[in-house]
Amino acid sequence: YKAPGLRNTCANTLEYRQECLVSCARGFSGQDQTKLGCSGTGDYQPVTSAAAAPVCAALPCSPLEYPTGIGLSHTCADSGGVKMGSTCNVSVDPGFEFQDGSEVATLTCQANGELTGTLPPKQVSFCPNATNDTLNSIGADSSCQLKQTNSFCWAYCQTGFKGDAIKYGCQVQGKTVSIQPTTPGGYVACAPNATRRLNEVTSFPKPEDILEEGRRLAASCDTTSASNAGLNIQGLTHNCDGKADGSNCVVQCADGYNITGSPPIYLCTNGALSTSSSPTLPTCKANPCLYGMPSGLKITTDCPGTTTDSLCNASCATGYNGTASSYRCGPIGEFSGTLPTCQPVKCSPLSLGQEFTTSPCDGKVTGESCLVDCAEGWTNSGKAQSFSCVANGSFTGTSPTCVARQCSPGSTPQDTNLNTTACTGLTTLQTCSVTCANGYNGTATNYTCATTGHFTGSRPSCAPLTCSNNVPAFPGVDSSSCASVTFSSSCTLSCTTGYTLASGASPVQWTCNYDAATSSVKLAGSAPKCEAKPCTANLPSGDALQHNCTGIKTDQSCTVECKAGYTGGNASIRTCLKDGSLSGSSPTCSKRSCAVPNPPQALLSCQSAKFGDTCKAYCRPGYKTSTTTNWACSFLSNSPGLQLLGPNPTCDPNPCKYNLPVGGNTENNCANTGTGQTCVVKCAKGYYDASVNYACLATATFNGSLPTCVKITTTATTTSTTSATSSTRSTHTTTTVLTVPPVPMTQAPTAGIVTTIKGGFTMQVNDAAAFVNDPNVKAGVEKGIADLVGVTASWVKATLKVVRRLQPQIPRLLAGGSVDVSYTITVPADAKAAGAGSASDVLNILKNVKAAALTTAVSNGVQQTSSGNFVLEVQSIRNPESSTPGGLVNRGGIDTEEEDDGAKIAGIVVGVLLGTFCCCSMLGVGVWYYARQRGMTVRQLLSGSGEGQVERAVSPVVPQPPQQWAHVRPALPPGGQQQELPPVSNSELQAVRFLDHDENMAVPGMVT
């Protein structure tokens, strides 16, 4: 088992019955394996009797390791290749020689497939220089000087001779080298030129002897001449250096290059080179190197295809580390260079399961292998497997199939207080828990199935379990004797104080048993028949208390609390104690107080009352009745709260008869106004001032101040007409002037009544149609307006419509992307009279709001209610107005209740006046715009079917704001002809504006 080519895993540390493996070593092949076991005598014996050692054959070394240099011969490939442990010889061919003078070098095949040994450096033999005798021709010259084995040169004819250039080579003949034609027998043939007589040639003169003496004195050619002639090119060589004037030389391909055709012959003339050959330079192609290619198991190279004078690289193959080296392709077709030193990569440790053992595999490098077998405790169903260290630094291979051995069940402890069922059927390295048997207590321990086939571990210590007192808390049962009962022991239950055994009953025994359902021990038994004794002392009493304590028995509880209508703290929970008395005390209860209401028309005779108390209700001052009613402190319907309840007396308000609002050119609706009611006082017809409210007090006296009513005056103008035949005077009223007292531009809405505020604005929207059609946009607009003025959104109602261009000739009209918004804000009567949220505050905010602020408010509102992506911007804002039911309209200027049918014609007149001062084109715009705002056509306006009113300041200078206004009422004569109005001054014209009484709003944009 120790023969060459074998390896084993039989370390000196093996113990009795442990096994090891014998197999083929690296560098040998063979599938056989032999298992040896450590016998009782301390030596190794085959596990299988009479098993023979494995048969292993040496493996040949890789051909990549064979020498490849030119001029070398070897025996490494003989007989199928040199094998592991064997040697082969390397020698040089004729024309080559080892520099150390030796003739043979020896290489040895190693287990890793490499050939090791030293090859001495070799050198190439030189041929003797060519002569005329060598060339076998007179008048010939050549480039065959200093030529090495397998190199080439050319022979050619000198001046005065003619003939083709012939290729020669330094060739091996036998064991020597000499210059010979590359074509056997194909020597150069040079014949004299026709002018030379053949009989004058009696010998083979030297080339220079045939030159004329005069030419000897001319300049010869050198390296400069060759450079000037363009001959110094890689891949070319020549023998023109040192040629005398009149001499020929040849330009040929250098060694390692192959020429196409014949080389050109150059003539040296007075130090210059020239040729009549075409082409003037030879075509040379570099030959690929075929010898000395860098190779080996550890080497990779890019040298294949590399040609003469080119470089390539030799690098370490994958799985080996080292620095790459450079190789050069030489002229004789052989690479020159030094192989890199490559060290194999060390494989990472082989990590396999615990069921495997290795041969070992630690420290293996690329190309090495190791065996993997089943570890002790496992059985190999096949055979050990080889794992190889591959180039990436890891092992590759197939693990053997290892089956764990089953441990002997009798190797666990067999004590009766132990439970070892978990260890049945376990195999190598599996563990189990040995626990205490049912009814015993102790810490479990783990046992392991060892590789020897026996369990190993420490025995647990187990003691009997003690039952906890899990006897239920049966009423009246004493279980104190069951506090420390051990497994299989018993205890006795009896009745406790306050209880007694039922007639014929006896004490009960409970036993500590093992409960498989809960894996624990517990007491088990039946309940004894113990009856509770009734409570007889400290029971609750009193009319203010209610309880459920009657008949209560030991350990039972009852609730004692105050009756409804009484108060005295929280209810008390009382328990019947074992001594027969009721625990705790009852609450102290007293009558609860009633809430006394404040009826609107009645007074109560009591200011405070308690549960069950009564009092009377009678009418307040200012009201009359004939009876009183009785009220009682009792519970509200479906509520635990107390309230003084009763019917209200029938109370009629007394009419007010003092401080009646009379005189001052006023009229009112105060007749029959009673206590708590109000009436309205306003100016009589022909007079003007804001209306006021009067309140009837409980003293039958009105409270309020009369309005200041100023009379409205009327002025008339007349015209006269005189004819030639008769004199006739006719008078037509054409203008009515109403002089009105000054009123403020903004009149605050009256507190205590409903106020309506109307207004509007126009905004530009990115998608007007979608904006108006979105069902959620309207609520967003209303919310934005409400948030702006600080009121509830339900107060605001808005209408939206798309405003489209009607006439493209008038670009100042609104375009199709605009939306007009009209809103109405209804301020309820119970709103604050002043401050935030009041009608006057809302109106003031709307009159002063800027377009940017309104844009922000509306945008925020729409974003909160609509998911549409709308972009809007307020363009213009209409002046808001407020009104009250039956009252005046407040437009921020004059309040009026009248409408004038002549206003439409006044609009036309104003348009004419504006056209007179501006330009004729403004006339049409004025007429159209007024008709448009009235919802009329121009034809309707001119025909008198519309309504309107014109207001004009009559003060010579327009005040800021205007203090007096005039109503201009043109009247049409019977013939229906328009009448010319009196001239209007510039100051009057500046104050003209239109009002639309149908919508109670000022029309914007018509103030010049």
PDB file of N, CA, C and O in Angstrom, residues 813-851:
ATOM      1  N   LEU A 813     -64.937  94.218 -25.345  1.00  0.00           N
ATOM      2  CA  LEU A 813     -65.904  93.339 -24.695  1.00  0.00           C
ATOM      3  C   LEU A 813     -65.204  92.077 -24.191  1.00  0.00           C
ATOM      4  O   LEU A 813     -64.125  91.717 -24.655  1.00  0.00           O
ATOM      5  N   LEU A 814     -65.882  91.364 -23.284  1.00  0.00           N
ATOM      6  CA  LEU A 814     -65.291  90.165 -22.685  1.00  0.00           C
ATOM      7  C   LEU A 814     -65.168  89.064 -23.718  1.00  0.00           C
ATOM      8  O   LEU A 814     -66.046  88.874 -24.542  1.00  0.00           O
ATOM      9  N   ALA A 815     -64.078  88.297 -23.636  1.00  0.00           N
ATOM     10  CA  ALA A 815     -63.824  87.202 -24.567  1.00  0.00           C
ATOM     11  C   ALA A 815     -64.471  85.914 -24.062  1.00  0.00           C
ATOM     12  O   ALA A 815     -64.976  85.832 -22.957  1.00  0.00           O
ATOM     13  N   GLY A 816     -64.396  84.839 -24.894  1.00  0.00           N
ATOM     14  CA  GLY A 816     -65.054  83.581 -24.582  1.00  0.00           C
ATOM     15  C   GLY A 816     -64.466  82.860 -23.381  1.00  0.00           C
ATOM     16  O   GLY A 816     -65.053  81.939 -22.873  1.00  0.00           O
ATOM     17  N   GLY A 817     -63.237  83.212 -22.894  1.00  0.00           N
ATOM     18  CA  GLY A 817     -62.632  82.556 -21.756  1.00  0.00           C
ATOM     19  C   GLY A 817     -62.995  83.182 -20.432  1.00  0.00           C
ATOM     20  O   GLY A 817     -62.349  82.922 -19.431  1.00  0.00           O
ATOM     21  N   SER A 818     -63.999  84.070 -20.394  1.00  0.00           N
ATOM     22  CA  SER A 818     -64.357  84.779 -19.169  1.00  0.00           C
ATOM     23  C   SER A 818     -65.608  84.174 -18.557  1.00  0.00           C
ATOM     24  O   SER A 818     -66.467  83.637 -19.251  1.00  0.00           O
ATOM     25  N   VAL A 819     -65.678  84.272 -17.224  1.00  0.00           N
ATOM     26  CA  VAL A 819     -66.838  83.791 -16.478  1.00  0.00           C
ATOM     27  C   VAL A 819     -67.356  84.945 -15.636  1.00  0.00           C
ATOM     28  O   VAL A 819     -66.587  85.604 -14.924  1.00  0.00           O
ATOM     29  N   ASP A 820     -68.669  85.218 -15.736  1.00  0.00           N
ATOM     30  CA  ASP A 820     -69.295  86.263 -14.932  1.00  0.00           C
ATOM     31  C   ASP A 820     -69.942  85.632 -13.710  1.00  0.00           C
ATOM     32  O   ASP A 820     -70.647  84.620 -13.817  1.00  0.00           O
ATOM     33  N   VAL A 821     -69.662  86.198 -12.547  1.00  0.00           N
ATOM     34  CA  VAL A 821     -70.188  85.692 -11.277  1.00  0.00           C
ATOM     35  C   VAL A 821     -71.075  86.752 -10.649  1.00  0.00           C
ATOM     36  O   VAL A 821     -70.635  87.905 -10.484  1.00  0.00           O
ATOM     37  N   SER A 822     -72.320  86.385 -10.349  1.00  0.00           N
ATOM     38  CA  SER A 822     -73.226  87.251  -9.582  1.00  0.00           C
ATOM     39  C   SER A 822     -73.498  86.569  -8.246  1.00  0.00           C
ATOM     40  O   SER A 822     -73.759  85.363  -8.212  1.00  0.00           O
ATOM     41  N   TYR A 823     -73.422  87.324  -7.151  1.00  0.00           N
ATOM     42  CA  TYR A 823     -73.620  86.711  -5.847  1.00  0.00           C
ATOM     43  C   TYR A 823     -74.621  87.494  -5.020  1.00  0.00           C
ATOM     44  O   TYR A 823     -74.830  88.700  -5.246  1.00  0.00           O
ATOM     45  N   THR A 824     -75.245  86.803  -4.100  1.00  0.00           N
ATOM     46  CA  THR A 824     -76.160  87.421  -3.132  1.00  0.00           C
ATOM     47  C   THR A 824     -75.793  86.891  -1.753  1.00  0.00           C
ATOM     48  O   THR A 824     -75.721  85.678  -1.544  1.00  0.00           O
ATOM     49  N   ILE A 825     -75.519  87.807  -0.812  1.00  0.00           N
ATOM     50  CA  ILE A 825     -75.196  87.446   0.570  1.00  0.00           C
ATOM     51  C   ILE A 825     -76.364  87.878   1.447  1.00  0.00           C
ATOM     52  O   ILE A 825     -76.694  89.062   1.508  1.00  0.00           O
ATOM     53  N   THR A 826     -76.994  86.906   2.102  1.00  0.00           N
ATOM     54  CA  THR A 826     -78.133  87.196   2.975  1.00  0.00           C
ATOM     55  C   THR A 826     -77.668  87.155   4.425  1.00  0.00           C
ATOM     56  O   THR A 826     -77.305  86.090   4.939  1.00  0.00           O
ATOM     57  N   VAL A 827     -77.633  88.315   5.067  1.00  0.00           N
ATOM     58  CA  VAL A 827     -77.205  88.417   6.465  1.00  0.00           C
ATOM     59  C   VAL A 827     -78.451  88.297   7.339  1.00  0.00           C
ATOM     60  O   VAL A 827     -79.365  89.126   7.233  1.00  0.00           O
ATOM     61  N   PRO A 828     -78.583  87.261   8.169  1.00  0.00           N
ATOM     62  CA  PRO A 828     -79.817  87.053   8.939  1.00  0.00           C
ATOM     63  C   PRO A 828     -80.028  88.133   9.991  1.00  0.00           C
ATOM     64  O   PRO A 828     -79.110  88.890  10.351  1.00  0.00           O
ATOM     65  N   ALA A 829     -81.252  88.170  10.497  1.00  0.00           N
ATOM     66  CA  ALA A 829     -81.620  89.219  11.455  1.00  0.00           C
ATOM     67  C   ALA A 829     -80.875  89.080  12.772  1.00  0.00           C
ATOM     68  O   ALA A 829     -80.657  90.064  13.465  1.00  0.00           O
ATOM     69  N   ASP A 830     -80.444  87.868  13.106  1.00  0.00           N
ATOM     70  CA  ASP A 830     -79.782  87.682  14.395  1.00  0.00           C
ATOM     71  C   ASP A 830     -78.270  87.880  14.302  1.00  0.00           C
ATOM     72  O   ASP A 830     -77.543  87.559  15.229  1.00  0.00           O
ATOM     73  N   ALA A 831     -77.788  88.390  13.153  1.00  0.00           N
ATOM     74  CA  ALA A 831     -76.352  88.661  13.016  1.00  0.00           C
ATOM     75  C   ALA A 831     -75.965  89.865  13.854  1.00  0.00           C
ATOM     76  O   ALA A 831     -76.804  90.670  14.264  1.00  0.00           O
ATOM     77  N   LYS A 832     -74.670  90.002  14.098  1.00  0.00           N
ATOM     78  CA  LYS A 832     -74.180  91.126  14.905  1.00  0.00           C
ATOM     79  C   LYS A 832     -74.491  92.455  14.211  1.00  0.00           C
ATOM     80  O   LYS A 832     -74.470  92.553  12.978  1.00  0.00           O
ATOM     81  N   ALA A 833     -74.754  93.502  15.009  1.00  0.00           N
ATOM     82  CA  ALA A 833     -75.056  94.821  14.446  1.00  0.00           C
ATOM     83  C   ALA A 833     -73.812  95.502  13.918  1.00  0.00           C
ATOM     84  O   ALA A 833     -73.883  96.343  13.020  1.00  0.00           O
ATOM     85  N   ALA A 834     -72.667  95.171  14.448  1.00  0.00           N
ATOM     86  CA  ALA A 834     -71.423  95.814  14.009  1.00  0.00           C
ATOM     87  C   ALA A 834     -70.284  94.835  14.217  1.00  0.00           C
ATOM     88  O   ALA A 834     -70.424  93.817  14.888  1.00  0.00           O
ATOM     89  N   GLY A 835     -69.139  95.162  13.590  1.00  0.00           N
ATOM     90  CA  GLY A 835     -67.965  94.319  13.734  1.00  0.00           C
ATOM     91  C   GLY A 835     -67.951  93.193  12.720  1.00  0.00           C
ATOM     92  O   GLY A 835     -68.762  93.136  11.788  1.00  0.00           O
ATOM     93  N   ALA A 836     -66.979  92.262  12.909  1.00  0.00           N
ATOM     94  CA  ALA A 836     -66.785  91.167  11.959  1.00  0.00           C
ATOM     95  C   ALA A 836     -68.050  90.338  11.838  1.00  0.00           C
ATOM     96  O   ALA A 836     -68.645  89.961  12.839  1.00  0.00           O
ATOM     97  N   GLY A 837     -68.472  90.027  10.595  1.00  0.00           N
ATOM     98  CA  GLY A 837     -69.646  89.222  10.347  1.00  0.00           C
ATOM     99  C   GLY A 837     -70.927  90.022  10.255  1.00  0.00           C
ATOM    100  O   GLY A 837     -71.964  89.487   9.887  1.00  0.00           O
ATOM    101  N   SER A 838     -70.897  91.336  10.581  1.00  0.00           N
ATOM    102  CA  SER A 838     -72.089  92.165  10.461  1.00  0.00           C
ATOM    103  C   SER A 838     -72.288  92.558   9.013  1.00  0.00           C
ATOM    104  O   SER A 838     -71.382  92.484   8.177  1.00  0.00           O
ATOM    105  N   ALA A 839     -73.527  92.994   8.685  1.00  0.00           N
ATOM    106  CA  ALA A 839     -73.843  93.384   7.309  1.00  0.00           C
ATOM    107  C   ALA A 839     -72.986  94.564   6.863  1.00  0.00           C
ATOM    108  O   ALA A 839     -72.480  94.591   5.736  1.00  0.00           O
ATOM    109  N   SER A 840     -72.791  95.538   7.743  1.00  0.00           N
ATOM    110  CA  SER A 840     -71.982  96.707   7.356  1.00  0.00           C
ATOM    111  C   SER A 840     -70.526  96.318   7.114  1.00  0.00           C
ATOM    112  O   SER A 840     -69.887  96.811   6.184  1.00  0.00           O
ATOM    113  N   ASP A 841     -70.005  95.361   7.911  1.00  0.00           N
ATOM    114  CA  ASP A 841     -68.614  94.915   7.713  1.00  0.00           C
ATOM    115  C   ASP A 841     -68.465  94.168   6.389  1.00  0.00           C
ATOM    116  O   ASP A 841     -67.517  94.356   5.650  1.00  0.00           O
ATOM    117  N   VAL A 842     -69.437  93.285   6.075  1.00  0.00           N
ATOM    118  CA  VAL A 842     -69.404  92.534   4.819  1.00  0.00           C
ATOM    119  C   VAL A 842     -69.433  93.489   3.634  1.00  0.00           C
ATOM    120  O   VAL A 842     -68.662  93.373   2.683  1.00  0.00           O
ATOM    121  N   LEU A 843     -70.354  94.484   3.687  1.00  0.00           N
ATOM    122  CA  LEU A 843     -70.467  95.445   2.577  1.00  0.00           C
ATOM    123  C   LEU A 843     -69.187  96.250   2.423  1.00  0.00           C
ATOM    124  O   LEU A 843     -68.703  96.475   1.297  1.00  0.00           O
ATOM    125  N   ASN A 844     -68.589  96.650   3.541  1.00  0.00           N
ATOM    126  CA  ASN A 844     -67.360  97.452   3.479  1.00  0.00           C
ATOM    127  C   ASN A 844     -66.212  96.650   2.857  1.00  0.00           C
ATOM    128  O   ASN A 844     -65.434  97.161   2.050  1.00  0.00           O
ATOM    129  N   ILE A 845     -66.100  95.348   3.215  1.00  0.00           N
ATOM    130  CA  ILE A 845     -65.034  94.504   2.638  1.00  0.00           C
ATOM    131  C   ILE A 845     -65.218  94.375   1.137  1.00  0.00           C
ATOM    132  O   ILE A 845     -64.271  94.496   0.356  1.00  0.00           O
ATOM    133  N   LEU A 846     -66.470  94.142   0.699  1.00  0.00           N
ATOM    134  CA  LEU A 846     -66.720  93.931  -0.736  1.00  0.00           C
ATOM    135  C   LEU A 846     -66.505  95.208  -1.544  1.00  0.00           C
ATOM    136  O   LEU A 846     -66.132  95.149  -2.702  1.00  0.00           O
ATOM    137  N   LYS A 847     -66.768  96.361  -0.933  1.00  0.00           N
ATOM    138  CA  LYS A 847     -66.580  97.627  -1.670  1.00  0.00           C
ATOM    139  C   LYS A 847     -65.101  97.971  -1.818  1.00  0.00           C
ATOM    140  O   LYS A 847     -64.720  98.714  -2.717  1.00  0.00           O
ATOM    141  N   ASN A 848     -64.249  97.452  -0.942  1.00  0.00           N
ATOM    142  CA  ASN A 848     -62.838  97.827  -0.974  1.00  0.00           C
ATOM    143  C   ASN A 848     -61.912  96.695  -1.406  1.00  0.00           C
ATOM    144  O   ASN A 848     -60.701  96.864  -1.452  1.00  0.00           O
ATOM    145  N   VAL A 849     -62.454  95.532  -1.704  1.00  0.00           N
ATOM    146  CA  VAL A 849     -61.591  94.396  -2.039  1.00  0.00           C
ATOM    147  C   VAL A 849     -60.894  94.628  -3.380  1.00  0.00           C
ATOM    148  O   VAL A 849     -61.468  95.208  -4.310  1.00  0.00           O
ATOM    149  N   LYS A 850     -59.659  94.182  -3.468  1.00  0.00           N
ATOM    150  CA  LYS A 850     -58.872  94.265  -4.705  1.00  0.00           C
ATOM    151  C   LYS A 850     -59.020  92.958  -5.492  1.00  0.00           C
ATOM    152  O   LYS A 850     -59.327  91.907  -4.950  1.00  0.00           O
ATOM    153  N   ALA A 851     -58.738  93.091  -6.807  1.00  0.00           N
ATOM    154  CA  ALA A 851     -58.875  91.919  -7.684  1.00  0.00           C
ATOM    155  C   ALA A 851     -57.958  90.783  -7.247  1.00  0.00           C
ATOM    156  O   ALA A 851     -58.330  89.606  -7.294  1.00  0.00           O
TER     157      ALA A 851
END
